[in-house]
Short mmCIF file of C-alpha atoms in Angstrom, two decimals:
data_model
loop_
_atom_site.label_atom_id
_atom_site.label_comp_id
_atom_site.label_asym_id
_atom_site.label_seq_id
_atom_site.Cartn_x
_atom_site.Cartn_y
_atom_site.Cartn_z
CA MET A 1 -26.14 -2.54 5.96
CA ASP A 2 -26.75 -4.41 9.32
CA LEU A 3 -23.46 -4.07 11.10
CA GLU A 4 -24.07 -6.85 13.56
CA LYS A 5 -25.49 -9.35 10.86
CA VAL A 6 -22.52 -8.64 8.69
CA TYR A 7 -20.15 -9.14 11.66
CA GLN A 8 -21.58 -12.71 12.26
CA GLU A 9 -21.35 -13.70 8.58
CA VAL A 10 -17.77 -12.70 8.37
CA ASP A 11 -16.76 -13.91 11.64
CA TYR A 12 -18.08 -17.36 10.62
CA LEU A 13 -16.07 -17.22 7.51
CA LEU A 14 -12.87 -16.41 9.33
CA ASP A 15 -13.40 -19.34 11.59
CA GLN A 16 -13.35 -21.69 8.70
CA LEU A 17 -9.79 -20.61 7.67
CA ASP A 18 -6.58 -22.40 8.72
CA PHE A 19 -4.51 -19.27 9.42
CA ASN A 20 -1.36 -21.14 9.98
CA ALA A 21 -1.62 -22.70 6.43
CA LEU A 22 -1.56 -19.28 5.04
CA TRP A 23 1.57 -18.34 6.91
CA ASN A 24 3.51 -20.25 9.59
CA GLY A 25 2.29 -18.91 12.99
CA PHE A 26 -0.35 -16.47 11.67
CA HIS A 27 -3.52 -16.46 13.61
CA LYS A 28 -6.99 -14.77 13.75
CA PHE A 29 -7.08 -11.53 15.37
CA PRO A 30 -9.84 -9.55 16.92
CA PHE A 31 -11.51 -7.10 14.43
CA ALA A 32 -14.04 -4.50 14.33
CA LEU A 33 -16.58 -3.45 11.53
CA TYR A 34 -17.74 0.04 11.73
CA ASN A 35 -19.69 3.00 9.96
CA GLU A 36 -19.90 6.57 10.57
CA LYS A 37 -21.70 6.23 13.85
CA GLU A 38 -21.24 2.68 15.27
CA ALA A 39 -18.74 -0.10 15.56
CA CYS A 40 -18.98 -3.67 16.23
CA LEU A 41 -16.23 -5.70 17.99
CA ASN A 42 -16.58 -9.17 19.45
CA HIS A 43 -20.35 -9.18 18.40
CA LYS A 44 -21.02 -5.92 20.59
CA VAL A 45 -22.22 -2.79 19.00
CA PHE A 46 -21.08 0.60 20.39
CA PRO A 47 -20.53 4.40 19.28
CA LYS A 48 -17.56 4.54 16.95
CA PRO A 49 -14.43 5.94 18.48
CA ASP A 50 -13.10 9.09 16.97
CA PHE A 51 -9.62 7.25 16.21
CA PHE A 52 -11.18 4.45 14.10
CA TYR A 53 -9.98 5.85 10.65
CA GLY A 54 -9.58 3.80 7.30
CA ASN A 55 -8.92 0.16 7.10
CA THR A 56 -6.00 -0.84 9.09
CA ALA A 57 -4.43 -2.55 12.22
CA ILE A 58 -4.62 -0.67 15.49
CA GLN A 59 -3.77 -0.81 19.26
CA TYR A 60 -7.22 -0.85 21.13
CA ASN A 61 -7.85 -1.78 24.90
CA GLN A 62 -4.43 -3.18 25.06
CA GLU A 63 -4.52 -5.64 22.24
CA ILE A 64 -3.99 -5.49 18.36
CA ILE A 65 -7.06 -5.45 16.34
CA ALA A 66 -8.03 -5.03 12.63
CA ILE A 67 -10.38 -2.36 11.69
CA TRP A 68 -12.80 -2.11 8.45
CA ASN A 69 -15.06 0.93 7.31
CA LEU A 70 -17.92 -0.59 5.63
CA GLU A 71 -19.05 2.75 4.25
CA LEU A 72 -15.60 3.70 3.03
CA ASP A 73 -15.20 0.34 0.95
CA GLU A 74 -18.53 -1.07 0.31
CA ILE A 75 -18.14 -4.93 -0.32
CA ASP A 76 -21.27 -7.18 -0.92
CA ASP A 77 -19.53 -10.52 -1.19
CA MET A 78 -18.89 -11.65 2.26
CA ASP A 79 -15.85 -13.97 1.03
CA ILE A 80 -14.20 -10.89 -0.26
CA LEU A 81 -14.81 -8.87 2.64
CA ALA A 82 -13.43 -11.67 4.95
CA ALA A 83 -10.27 -11.94 2.72
CA ASN A 84 -9.86 -8.14 3.09
CA LEU A 85 -9.99 -8.53 6.80
CA VAL A 86 -7.16 -11.09 6.56
CA HIS A 87 -5.01 -8.32 4.80
CA GLU A 88 -5.47 -6.06 7.95
CA MET A 89 -4.99 -9.00 10.40
CA PHE A 90 -1.71 -9.62 8.64
CA HIS A 91 -0.65 -6.26 9.49
CA CYS A 92 -1.74 -7.08 13.18
CA PHE A 93 0.46 -10.08 12.73
CA GLN A 94 3.38 -7.74 11.52
CA MET A 95 3.03 -5.56 14.45
CA GLU A 96 2.87 -8.55 16.80
CA ASN A 97 6.22 -9.77 15.07
CA GLN A 98 7.76 -6.37 15.54
CA GLU A 99 8.06 -5.95 11.76
CA ASP A 100 10.37 -2.90 11.13
CA ARG A 101 10.97 -3.12 7.21
CA TYR A 102 8.45 -0.41 6.59
CA PRO A 103 8.93 1.88 3.29
CA ASP A 104 9.23 5.76 3.61
CA ASP A 105 5.76 6.26 1.99
CA ILE A 106 6.55 10.02 1.88
CA GLU A 107 9.91 9.55 -0.31
CA LEU A 108 7.97 7.15 -2.49
CA LEU A 109 5.90 10.12 -3.55
CA PHE A 110 9.10 11.57 -4.84
CA SER A 111 9.90 8.42 -6.86
CA PRO A 112 11.09 9.39 -10.28
CA ILE A 113 8.55 9.46 -13.08
CA THR A 114 10.84 9.01 -16.04
CA GLU A 115 10.60 6.95 -19.15
CA LYS A 116 13.52 4.78 -18.06
CA TYR A 117 12.58 3.90 -14.55
CA CYS A 118 8.84 3.39 -15.27
CA SER A 119 9.84 1.19 -18.16
CA LEU A 120 11.86 -0.94 -15.87
CA ARG A 121 8.93 -1.22 -13.49
CA TYR A 122 6.58 -2.05 -16.41
CA LYS A 123 8.99 -4.86 -17.48
CA ASP A 124 8.94 -6.08 -13.88
CA SER A 125 5.22 -6.24 -13.95
CA LYS A 126 4.89 -8.04 -17.22
CA LEU A 127 7.26 -10.64 -15.89
CA LEU A 128 5.34 -11.06 -12.70
CA VAL A 129 2.01 -11.57 -14.55
CA LYS A 130 3.86 -14.16 -16.85
CA SER A 131 4.78 -16.01 -13.84
CA TYR A 132 1.30 -16.62 -12.72
CA GLU A 133 0.68 -18.86 -15.80
CA HIS A 134 4.30 -20.06 -16.20
CA PRO A 135 6.12 -20.01 -12.84
CA ASN A 136 9.67 -21.08 -13.44
CA ILE A 137 13.12 -20.22 -12.03
CA GLU A 138 14.12 -18.40 -15.32
CA ILE A 139 11.35 -15.80 -14.93
CA LEU A 140 12.60 -15.25 -11.39
CA GLN A 141 16.02 -14.68 -12.69
CA ASN A 142 14.83 -12.17 -15.20
CA ILE A 143 12.80 -10.41 -12.52
CA PHE A 144 15.93 -10.02 -10.43
CA TYR A 145 17.88 -8.81 -13.39
CA VAL A 146 15.28 -6.02 -13.90
CA ARG A 147 15.31 -5.12 -10.33
CA LYS A 148 18.96 -5.04 -10.26
CA LYS A 149 18.69 -2.35 -13.04
CA MET A 150 16.02 -0.45 -10.78
CA ILE A 151 18.50 -0.39 -8.04
CA ASP A 152 21.27 0.90 -10.18
CA TYR A 153 18.96 3.69 -11.56
CA ASP A 154 17.75 4.98 -8.16
CA PRO A 155 18.87 2.93 -5.16
CA GLN A 156 16.67 4.78 -2.67
CA SER A 157 13.40 4.55 -4.57
CA SER A 158 13.86 0.99 -5.45
CA LEU A 159 14.62 0.10 -1.85
CA ASN A 160 11.45 1.70 -0.79
CA GLU A 161 9.51 -0.07 -3.42
CA VAL A 162 10.48 -3.58 -2.21
CA LYS A 163 9.94 -2.37 1.32
CA ALA A 164 6.40 -1.63 0.33
CA GLU A 165 6.12 -4.86 -1.21
CA THR A 166 7.28 -6.51 2.01
CA ILE A 167 4.62 -4.82 3.91
CA GLU A 168 1.69 -4.26 1.69
CA GLY A 169 2.39 -7.11 -0.81
CA THR A 170 2.68 -9.95 1.76
CA ALA A 171 -0.54 -8.87 3.45
CA GLU A 172 -2.31 -8.81 -0.08
CA TYR A 173 -0.67 -12.14 -1.07
CA VAL A 174 -1.99 -13.81 2.33
CA SER A 175 -5.38 -12.16 1.63
CA SER A 176 -5.60 -13.71 -1.84
CA LYS A 177 -4.46 -17.16 -0.32
CA ALA A 178 -7.47 -16.85 2.18
CA LEU A 179 -9.88 -15.85 -0.62
CA LYS A 180 -8.70 -19.01 -2.56
CA ALA A 181 -9.41 -21.12 0.35
CA LEU A 182 -13.06 -19.51 0.86
CA SER A 183 -13.93 -19.29 -2.84
CA LEU A 184 -11.95 -20.65 -5.70
CA SER A 185 -14.15 -18.84 -8.30
CA GLN A 186 -13.84 -15.58 -6.47
CA TYR A 187 -10.01 -15.95 -6.20
CA LEU A 188 -9.56 -16.78 -10.10
CA LYS A 189 -11.60 -13.78 -10.88
CA GLN A 190 -9.62 -11.50 -8.59
CA MET A 191 -6.44 -12.86 -10.07
CA GLU A 192 -7.59 -11.94 -13.47
CA VAL A 193 -8.39 -8.38 -12.34
CA TYR A 194 -5.05 -8.05 -10.37
CA SER A 195 -3.19 -9.30 -13.71
CA LYS A 196 -4.53 -6.53 -15.83
CA LYS A 197 -4.15 -3.91 -13.00
CA LEU A 198 -0.50 -4.87 -12.51
CA ILE A 199 0.41 -4.36 -16.36
CA SER A 200 -1.83 -1.17 -16.47
CA LEU A 201 0.14 1.78 -17.56
CA GLU A 202 -1.08 4.14 -14.86
CA LEU A 203 -0.04 1.73 -12.05
CA GLN A 204 3.71 1.94 -13.28
CA LEU A 205 3.57 5.57 -12.15
CA ASP A 206 2.24 4.75 -8.57
CA PRO A 207 4.75 2.51 -6.88
CA ARG A 208 3.08 2.18 -3.50
CA ARG A 209 -0.18 1.07 -4.96
CA ARG A 210 1.53 -1.39 -7.38
CA SER A 211 3.21 -2.99 -4.32
CA TYR A 212 0.05 -4.57 -3.27
CA TYR A 213 -0.33 -6.44 -6.78
CA SER A 214 3.35 -7.08 -7.49
CA GLY A 215 3.54 -8.79 -4.09
CA VAL A 216 0.61 -11.24 -4.74
CA PHE A 217 2.49 -12.43 -7.95
CA PHE A 218 6.05 -12.26 -6.52
CA TYR A 219 5.28 -14.25 -3.39
CA SER A 220 3.18 -16.66 -5.22
CA LEU A 221 6.19 -17.37 -7.64
CA LEU A 222 8.48 -17.90 -4.74
CA GLU A 223 6.05 -20.23 -3.21
CA SER A 224 5.60 -22.16 -6.24
CA LEU A 225 9.42 -22.58 -6.60
CA SER A 226 9.45 -23.71 -2.91
CA ILE A 227 11.76 -20.67 -1.90
CA ASP A 228 11.38 -19.86 1.71
CA PHE A 229 10.73 -16.26 2.37
CA LYS A 230 8.33 -16.12 5.30
CA VAL A 231 10.47 -14.27 7.80
CA PHE A 232 10.44 -11.01 9.66
CA TYR A 233 14.19 -9.89 9.19
CA GLY A 234 16.44 -8.54 6.74
CA VAL A 235 16.32 -5.43 4.63
CA SER A 236 13.34 -6.69 2.58
CA ILE A 237 12.12 -10.10 1.52
CA PHE A 238 13.48 -9.26 -1.92
CA HIS A 239 16.85 -8.72 -0.43
CA ASN A 240 16.65 -11.82 1.67
CA VAL A 241 15.96 -13.89 -1.60
CA MET A 242 18.35 -12.02 -3.74
CA THR A 243 21.37 -13.46 -2.20
CA ASN A 244 20.42 -16.98 -3.54
CA ILE A 245 19.30 -16.15 -7.06
CA LYS A 246 21.67 -15.31 -9.86
CA PRO A 247 19.99 -12.52 -12.18
CA LYS A 248 19.60 -13.56 -15.76
CA TYR A 249 19.86 -11.10 -18.67
CA ILE A 250 16.66 -10.06 -20.43
CA ASN A 251 16.19 -7.39 -23.07
CA ILE A 252 14.81 -4.15 -21.60
CA LYS A 253 13.50 -1.35 -23.83
CA ASN A 254 11.91 1.90 -23.14
CA TYR A 255 8.18 1.67 -23.90
CA ARG A 256 6.71 4.45 -25.93
CA SER A 257 3.44 3.72 -24.30
CA ILE A 258 4.98 4.67 -20.91
CA TYR A 259 6.26 7.92 -22.45
CA LYS A 260 2.56 8.81 -23.35
CA GLN A 261 1.40 7.66 -20.06
CA ILE A 262 3.71 10.17 -18.32
CA GLU A 263 2.40 12.93 -20.56
CA ASN A 264 -1.03 12.01 -19.67
CA HIS A 265 -0.30 11.74 -16.20
CA GLU A 266 0.87 15.56 -16.20
CA LYS A 267 -2.22 16.51 -17.81
CA GLU A 268 -4.49 14.61 -15.54
CA CYS A 269 -2.72 16.18 -12.46
CA SER A 270 -3.44 19.67 -13.61
CA LYS A 271 -6.57 19.64 -11.38
CA GLU A 272 -4.50 18.48 -8.35
CA TYR A 273 -1.90 20.91 -9.04
CA ALA A 274 -4.64 23.62 -9.22
CA LEU A 275 -5.68 22.67 -5.68
CA ILE A 276 -2.15 23.33 -4.44
CA LYS A 277 -1.84 26.46 -6.12
CA ASP A 278 -5.21 27.70 -4.81
CA LEU A 279 -4.49 26.77 -1.16
CA ILE A 280 -1.16 28.63 -1.49
CA GLU A 281 -2.41 31.72 -3.11
CA ASN A 282 -5.67 31.88 -1.16
CA GLY A 283 -5.17 30.05 2.01
CA GLU A 284 -3.47 30.98 5.36
CA TYR A 285 0.20 29.86 5.89
CA ILE A 286 1.25 28.52 9.27
CA GLU A 287 4.86 28.00 10.12
CA PHE A 288 5.30 24.70 11.86
CA PRO A 289 8.71 23.11 11.56
CA SER A 290 7.82 19.25 12.01
CA CYS A 291 7.61 15.74 10.89
CA ILE A 292 4.85 13.73 9.23
CA VAL A 293 3.85 11.12 11.85
CA GLY A 294 0.51 9.97 10.38
CA TYR A 295 -1.04 10.03 6.97
CA ASP A 296 -3.23 8.39 4.32
CA PRO A 297 -0.86 7.46 1.66
CA MET A 298 -3.43 6.90 -0.93
CA ASN A 299 -4.61 10.34 -0.82
CA MET A 300 -1.47 12.30 -0.95
CA PHE A 301 0.46 13.71 -4.10
CA VAL A 302 3.51 15.95 -4.59
CA LYS A 303 4.37 18.93 -6.55
CA ASN A 304 7.90 20.18 -6.37
CA ASN A 305 8.40 20.94 -2.72
CA PHE A 306 4.58 20.83 -1.64
CA ILE A 307 2.59 17.79 -0.65
CA PHE A 308 -1.25 17.96 -0.88
CA CYS A 309 -3.14 15.85 1.48
CA SER A 310 -6.98 15.53 0.89
CA SER A 311 -7.96 13.26 3.74
CA TYR A 312 -5.60 12.96 6.84
CA VAL A 313 -2.25 14.09 8.05
CA SER A 314 -0.56 14.44 11.41
CA LEU A 315 2.46 16.51 12.07
CA SER A 316 4.66 16.52 15.03
CA ASN A 317 7.47 18.86 16.38
CA GLY A 318 8.24 16.58 19.28
CA LYS A 319 6.08 18.70 21.71
CA GLU A 320 2.97 19.10 19.92
CA GLU A 321 1.13 17.11 17.57
CA ARG A 322 -1.45 18.61 14.99
CA LYS A 323 -4.05 16.51 13.17
CA PHE A 324 -5.96 17.55 10.00
CA TYR A 325 -8.87 15.84 8.31
CA GLN A 326 -9.14 18.40 5.57
CA HIS A 327 -7.39 19.63 2.41
CA ILE A 328 -3.99 20.95 3.35
CA VAL A 329 -0.83 21.69 1.46
CA LEU A 330 2.48 20.86 3.49
CA LYS A 331 5.57 22.86 2.46
CA VAL A 332 8.54 20.56 2.80
CA PHE A 333 12.13 20.22 2.26
CA ARG A 334 14.15 17.08 1.68
CA THR A 335 17.69 16.33 3.35
CA ASN A 336 19.45 12.96 3.55
CA ALA A 337 16.48 11.03 1.88
CA GLN A 338 13.93 12.54 4.58
CA THR A 339 11.15 14.92 4.15
CA LYS A 340 10.61 17.48 6.68
CA VAL A 341 7.89 20.06 7.02
CA LYS A 342 8.45 23.67 7.16
CA GLY A 343 4.74 24.65 7.51
CA TYR A 344 1.36 24.30 5.95
CA TYR A 345 -1.34 26.12 4.09
CA LEU A 346 -5.01 25.81 5.13
CA ARG A 347 -8.25 27.51 3.91
CA LYS A 348 -8.93 30.69 5.62
CA VAL A 349 -11.73 30.49 7.87
CA LYS A 350 -14.71 32.91 6.98
CA VAL A 351 -15.56 35.22 9.74
#
């Protein structure tokens, strides 16, 4: 893929967008496209910096930029690629506005996988998808009733979920609006895919990933009801709106399909658990009391008091920071809803 050519095509599409119409005050940010060897920023190609990692927003040369790895996520459709860059640019916008309502992603790994809690999440997902076809205040009241039940069941997990929705859900919501402006047909296809994903059983067991899709539908519903939510303060957007919406009772049941999905999830995780077991039994343990300061949330999973990271994690004890781009198992302990690292396991280096 010609890096400079793709950059020119995407830059042209981004210039067609009215960013302020997507979110008041939002504007285009500088962006870089890159591959394993090179990067392109402001139409200039140069060797890829080592700290370009994933698709995200970063500080670079004293400005906030969006970056996208063309090899990590290959996208042939330029409208979709441009909309995905809008997602990352919205993270730039959040940084610019000193957004601080970030979830504790590590605690989200420990979110309860129980039939009761996942059934509540499933009901919420079904209502959100229903709201896409039939947006009305009663559905919103039903959603708030379900979410109140989630708060009652597990206050900390539900808090992190709506915070994740506040951060990632808004970025994906704005990205979807950008795609709609660029290509209505692609937007409609995407919303059909998102509808299916949001009510898929496996997503009910993955709260962080789910927040991308729930945000698209939740904020679209708020917008259709002319409810103002586009601010950067408060505990979360959900909490901001909650004060003005009266929850309305809706029957909630435990779904047998969720119970079966949890059973399947345990079986499917057996390979991942085997990786943890292998590193613990055959790897080298290094004591390093520290905190997790950098991570790839999409490539981490937990088993008891161990966290497996398959791509990237950074640990700091305040004096030293250690970065790992390999399989690693963290031995952790939890206190006061915080996760701290005791040490880690790595594969032994063959001499």
